[in-house]
mmCIF file of C-alpha atoms in Angstrom:
data_model
loop_
_atom_site.group_PDB
_atom_site.id
_atom_site.type_symbol
_atom_site.label_atom_id
_atom_site.label_comp_id
_atom_site.label_asym_id
_atom_site.label_seq_id
_atom_site.Cartn_x
_atom_site.Cartn_y
_atom_site.Cartn_z
ATOM 1 C CA MET I 446 81.709 104.703 91.580
ATOM 2 C CA THR I 447 82.484 107.861 89.603
ATOM 3 C CA ARG I 448 85.319 107.718 87.107
ATOM 4 C CA VAL I 449 86.948 110.697 85.386
ATOM 5 C CA VAL I 450 88.422 110.125 81.933
ATOM 6 C CA SER I 451 90.323 112.606 79.762
ATOM 7 C CA ASN I 452 89.397 112.285 76.083
ATOM 8 C CA LEU I 453 91.828 112.809 73.212
ATOM 9 C CA TRP I 454 90.630 113.133 69.595
ATOM 10 C CA PHE I 455 93.176 112.086 66.975
ATOM 11 C CA GLU I 456 92.814 112.603 63.261
ATOM 12 C CA LYS I 457 94.949 109.516 62.562
ATOM 13 C CA GLU I 458 97.536 107.151 64.054
ATOM 14 C CA VAL I 459 95.786 106.778 67.424
ATOM 15 C CA THR I 460 97.143 103.252 67.859
ATOM 16 C CA LYS I 461 100.746 104.383 67.238
ATOM 17 C CA ALA I 462 100.292 107.310 69.631
ATOM 18 C CA VAL I 463 98.815 105.265 72.484
ATOM 19 C CA ASP I 464 101.366 102.471 72.009
ATOM 20 C CA PHE I 465 104.137 105.080 72.261
ATOM 21 C CA TYR I 466 102.672 106.837 75.319
ATOM 22 C CA THR I 467 102.122 103.620 77.254
ATOM 23 C CA SER I 468 105.624 102.376 76.382
ATOM 24 C CA ILE I 469 107.436 105.387 77.878
ATOM 25 C CA ILE I 470 105.286 106.396 80.868
ATOM 26 C CA PRO I 471 105.574 104.026 83.863
ATOM 27 C CA ASN I 472 102.388 102.486 85.319
ATOM 28 C CA SER I 473 100.613 102.689 81.962
ATOM 29 C CA GLY I 474 98.757 100.268 79.734
ATOM 30 C CA ILE I 475 96.037 99.729 77.188
ATOM 31 C CA ASN I 476 92.779 98.512 78.710
ATOM 32 C CA ARG I 477 90.614 98.111 75.613
ATOM 33 C CA ASN I 478 90.853 98.744 71.879
ATOM 34 C CA THR I 479 87.635 98.737 69.849
ATOM 35 C CA SER I 480 85.811 100.537 67.056
ATOM 36 C CA LEU I 481 82.319 101.911 66.651
ATOM 37 C CA ALA I 482 79.996 99.423 64.989
ATOM 38 C CA ALA I 483 77.735 102.068 63.459
ATOM 39 C CA GLU I 484 78.172 104.649 60.742
ATOM 40 C CA THR I 485 79.062 108.066 62.174
ATOM 41 C CA TYR I 486 79.886 111.510 60.865
ATOM 42 C CA SER I 487 83.477 110.274 60.764
ATOM 43 C CA GLY I 488 82.817 107.330 58.467
ATOM 44 C CA PRO I 489 81.430 103.827 58.021
ATOM 45 C CA PRO I 490 81.210 101.160 60.756
ATOM 46 C CA GLY I 491 84.659 100.306 62.088
ATOM 47 C CA SER I 492 86.275 103.570 60.980
ATOM 48 C CA VAL I 493 86.236 105.192 64.447
ATOM 49 C CA ILE I 494 88.847 103.570 66.684
ATOM 50 C CA ILE I 495 88.501 103.926 70.455
ATOM 51 C CA ILE I 496 91.309 103.049 72.872
ATOM 52 C CA GLU I 497 90.871 103.081 76.638
ATOM 53 C CA PHE I 498 94.214 103.364 78.416
ATOM 54 C CA THR I 499 95.973 104.588 81.527
ATOM 55 C CA LEU I 500 99.039 106.791 81.827
ATOM 56 C CA GLY I 501 100.691 106.792 85.202
ATOM 57 C CA GLY I 502 97.462 105.342 86.595
ATOM 58 C CA GLN I 503 95.230 108.093 85.134
ATOM 59 C CA ASN I 504 92.371 107.169 82.787
ATOM 60 C CA PHE I 505 92.292 108.291 79.151
ATOM 61 C CA LEU I 506 90.152 107.576 76.126
ATOM 62 C CA ALA I 507 91.589 108.185 72.663
ATOM 63 C CA PHE I 508 89.556 108.341 69.460
ATOM 64 C CA GLU I 509 90.710 108.185 65.879
ATOM 65 C CA ALA I 510 87.820 109.798 64.066
ATOM 66 C CA GLY I 511 89.237 112.075 61.386
ATOM 67 C CA ALA I 512 89.893 115.788 61.356
ATOM 68 C CA MET I 513 88.218 117.865 64.047
ATOM 69 C CA ASP I 514 89.850 120.444 66.277
ATOM 70 C CA ARG I 515 93.613 120.183 66.545
ATOM 71 C CA PHE I 516 95.376 119.796 69.871
ATOM 72 C CA ASN I 517 96.691 123.036 71.388
ATOM 73 C CA HIS I 518 98.306 124.348 74.587
ATOM 74 C CA ALA I 519 94.903 124.723 76.245
ATOM 75 C CA PHE I 520 95.190 121.041 77.161
ATOM 76 C CA SER I 521 98.398 119.279 78.105
ATOM 77 C CA ILE I 522 99.383 116.137 79.933
ATOM 78 C CA GLY I 523 101.758 116.762 82.811
ATOM 79 C CA VAL I 524 103.998 113.924 83.903
ATOM 80 C CA GLU I 525 105.977 114.301 87.138
ATOM 81 C CA PHE I 526 109.190 112.390 87.818
ATOM 82 C CA ASP I 527 111.409 112.007 90.868
ATOM 83 C CA THR I 528 114.772 111.897 89.087
ATOM 84 C CA GLN I 529 116.587 113.697 86.316
ATOM 85 C CA GLU I 530 117.265 110.353 84.662
ATOM 86 C CA GLU I 531 113.500 109.755 84.319
ATOM 87 C CA ILE I 532 112.951 113.264 82.953
ATOM 88 C CA ASP I 533 115.791 112.829 80.454
ATOM 89 C CA ARG I 534 114.561 109.409 79.314
ATOM 90 C CA VAL I 535 110.994 110.512 78.629
ATOM 91 C CA TRP I 536 111.984 113.912 77.199
ATOM 92 C CA ASN I 537 114.430 112.296 74.784
ATOM 93 C CA ALA I 538 111.912 109.607 73.808
ATOM 94 C CA PHE I 539 109.429 112.293 72.752
ATOM 95 C CA LEU I 540 112.034 114.230 70.785
ATOM 96 C CA ASP I 541 113.419 111.070 69.163
ATOM 97 C CA ASN I 542 109.849 110.213 68.084
ATOM 98 C CA GLY I 543 109.287 113.490 66.221
ATOM 99 C CA GLY I 544 108.369 115.788 69.109
ATOM 100 C CA THR I 545 109.446 119.406 69.450
ATOM 101 C CA ALA I 546 110.734 121.063 72.616
ATOM 102 C CA ALA I 547 109.333 124.267 74.082
ATOM 103 C CA GLN I 548 110.049 126.422 77.128
ATOM 104 C CA CYS I 549 109.601 125.433 80.773
ATOM 105 C CA GLY I 550 109.449 121.659 80.346
ATOM 106 C CA TRP I 551 106.784 121.731 77.628
ATOM 107 C CA LEU I 552 106.928 119.818 74.375
ATOM 108 C CA LYS I 553 104.608 118.778 71.589
ATOM 109 C CA ASP I 554 104.596 115.202 70.413
ATOM 110 C CA ARG I 555 104.496 114.277 66.736
ATOM 111 C CA TRP I 556 100.674 114.201 66.848
ATOM 112 C CA GLY I 557 100.491 117.759 68.206
ATOM 113 C CA LEU I 558 99.554 116.909 71.806
ATOM 114 C CA SER I 559 101.229 119.113 74.436
ATOM 115 C CA TRP I 560 103.091 117.571 77.358
ATOM 116 C CA GLN I 561 104.795 118.949 80.451
ATOM 117 C CA ILE I 562 107.692 116.792 81.659
ATOM 118 C CA LEU I 563 108.204 117.936 85.236
ATOM 119 C CA PRO I 564 110.241 117.197 88.331
ATOM 120 C CA ARG I 565 107.866 116.256 91.153
ATOM 121 C CA VAL I 566 109.623 118.726 93.510
ATOM 122 C CA LEU I 567 108.817 121.726 91.307
ATOM 123 C CA ALA I 568 105.258 122.187 92.599
ATOM 124 C CA ASP I 569 106.466 122.292 96.220
ATOM 125 C CA MET I 570 109.275 124.697 95.357
ATOM 126 C CA THR I 571 107.044 127.176 93.519
ATOM 127 C CA ALA I 572 104.385 126.995 96.264
ATOM 128 C CA ASP I 573 106.889 127.360 99.117
ATOM 129 C CA PRO I 574 105.760 129.831 101.818
ATOM 130 C CA ASP I 575 109.164 131.536 101.448
ATOM 131 C CA ARG I 576 108.184 133.537 98.381
ATOM 132 C CA GLU I 577 111.799 134.495 97.671
ATOM 133 C CA LYS I 578 112.692 130.804 97.250
ATOM 134 C CA ALA I 579 109.615 130.354 95.067
ATOM 135 C CA ARG I 580 110.576 133.387 92.943
ATOM 136 C CA ARG I 581 114.148 132.188 92.404
ATOM 137 C CA THR I 582 112.902 128.742 91.410
ATOM 138 C CA THR I 583 110.334 130.162 89.006
ATOM 139 C CA GLU I 584 112.876 132.482 87.398
ATOM 140 C CA ALA I 585 115.294 129.573 86.916
ATOM 141 C CA MET I 586 112.522 127.451 85.387
ATOM 142 C CA LEU I 587 111.540 130.221 82.963
ATOM 143 C CA LYS I 588 115.070 130.145 81.479
ATOM 144 C CA MET I 589 114.972 126.409 80.766
ATOM 145 C CA VAL I 590 113.635 124.261 77.973
ATOM 146 C CA LYS I 591 114.028 120.778 79.494
ATOM 147 C CA LEU I 592 113.820 121.172 83.267
ATOM 148 C CA ASP I 593 116.887 120.353 85.327
ATOM 149 C CA ILE I 594 116.312 119.355 88.959
ATOM 150 C CA ALA I 595 119.810 120.265 90.178
ATOM 151 C CA THR I 596 119.576 123.791 88.723
ATOM 152 C CA LEU I 597 116.113 124.287 90.219
ATOM 153 C CA GLU I 598 117.337 123.108 93.630
ATOM 154 C CA ARG I 599 120.321 125.466 93.505
ATOM 155 C CA ALA I 600 118.031 128.376 92.661
ATOM 156 C CA PHE I 601 115.603 127.382 95.419
ATOM 157 C CA ASN I 602 118.449 127.268 97.946
ATOM 158 C CA GLY I 603 119.926 130.583 96.763
ATOM 159 C CA GLN I 604 123.086 128.969 95.387
ATOM 160 C CA GLU I 605 122.871 130.530 91.907
#
């Protein structure tokens, strides 16, 4: 069976990062935590930490192996929620843990990884065959930092 895994390279604090992620995203957990037994470019045996984990049922592998390329907006983790309460809880958890907010539901966590905290209905709204509804929704989203489901729904329905 084929398995797809997204890989995340951390300079430091991989254990703190993965513990945080799996504590706030439902249906998440750590599957294995190990280290490389051989010397690598990153250091002596045991210095490279590898954590296999799932977020919302999706597979990830995180390394702590020293400085390499920094995270940037070219890769982000999108998390979709059904309710505003879920969006607010996760959004606030990131900010309370040293994250910084950005436009359109994006934020960066304290380790520099980009996240999109999204209402599940947004994809259907912006792909709606009624392009006027999709336009109104998109324009409303572009004005927001944290996304608000009620405001998006009002825009979609032409009530704004």
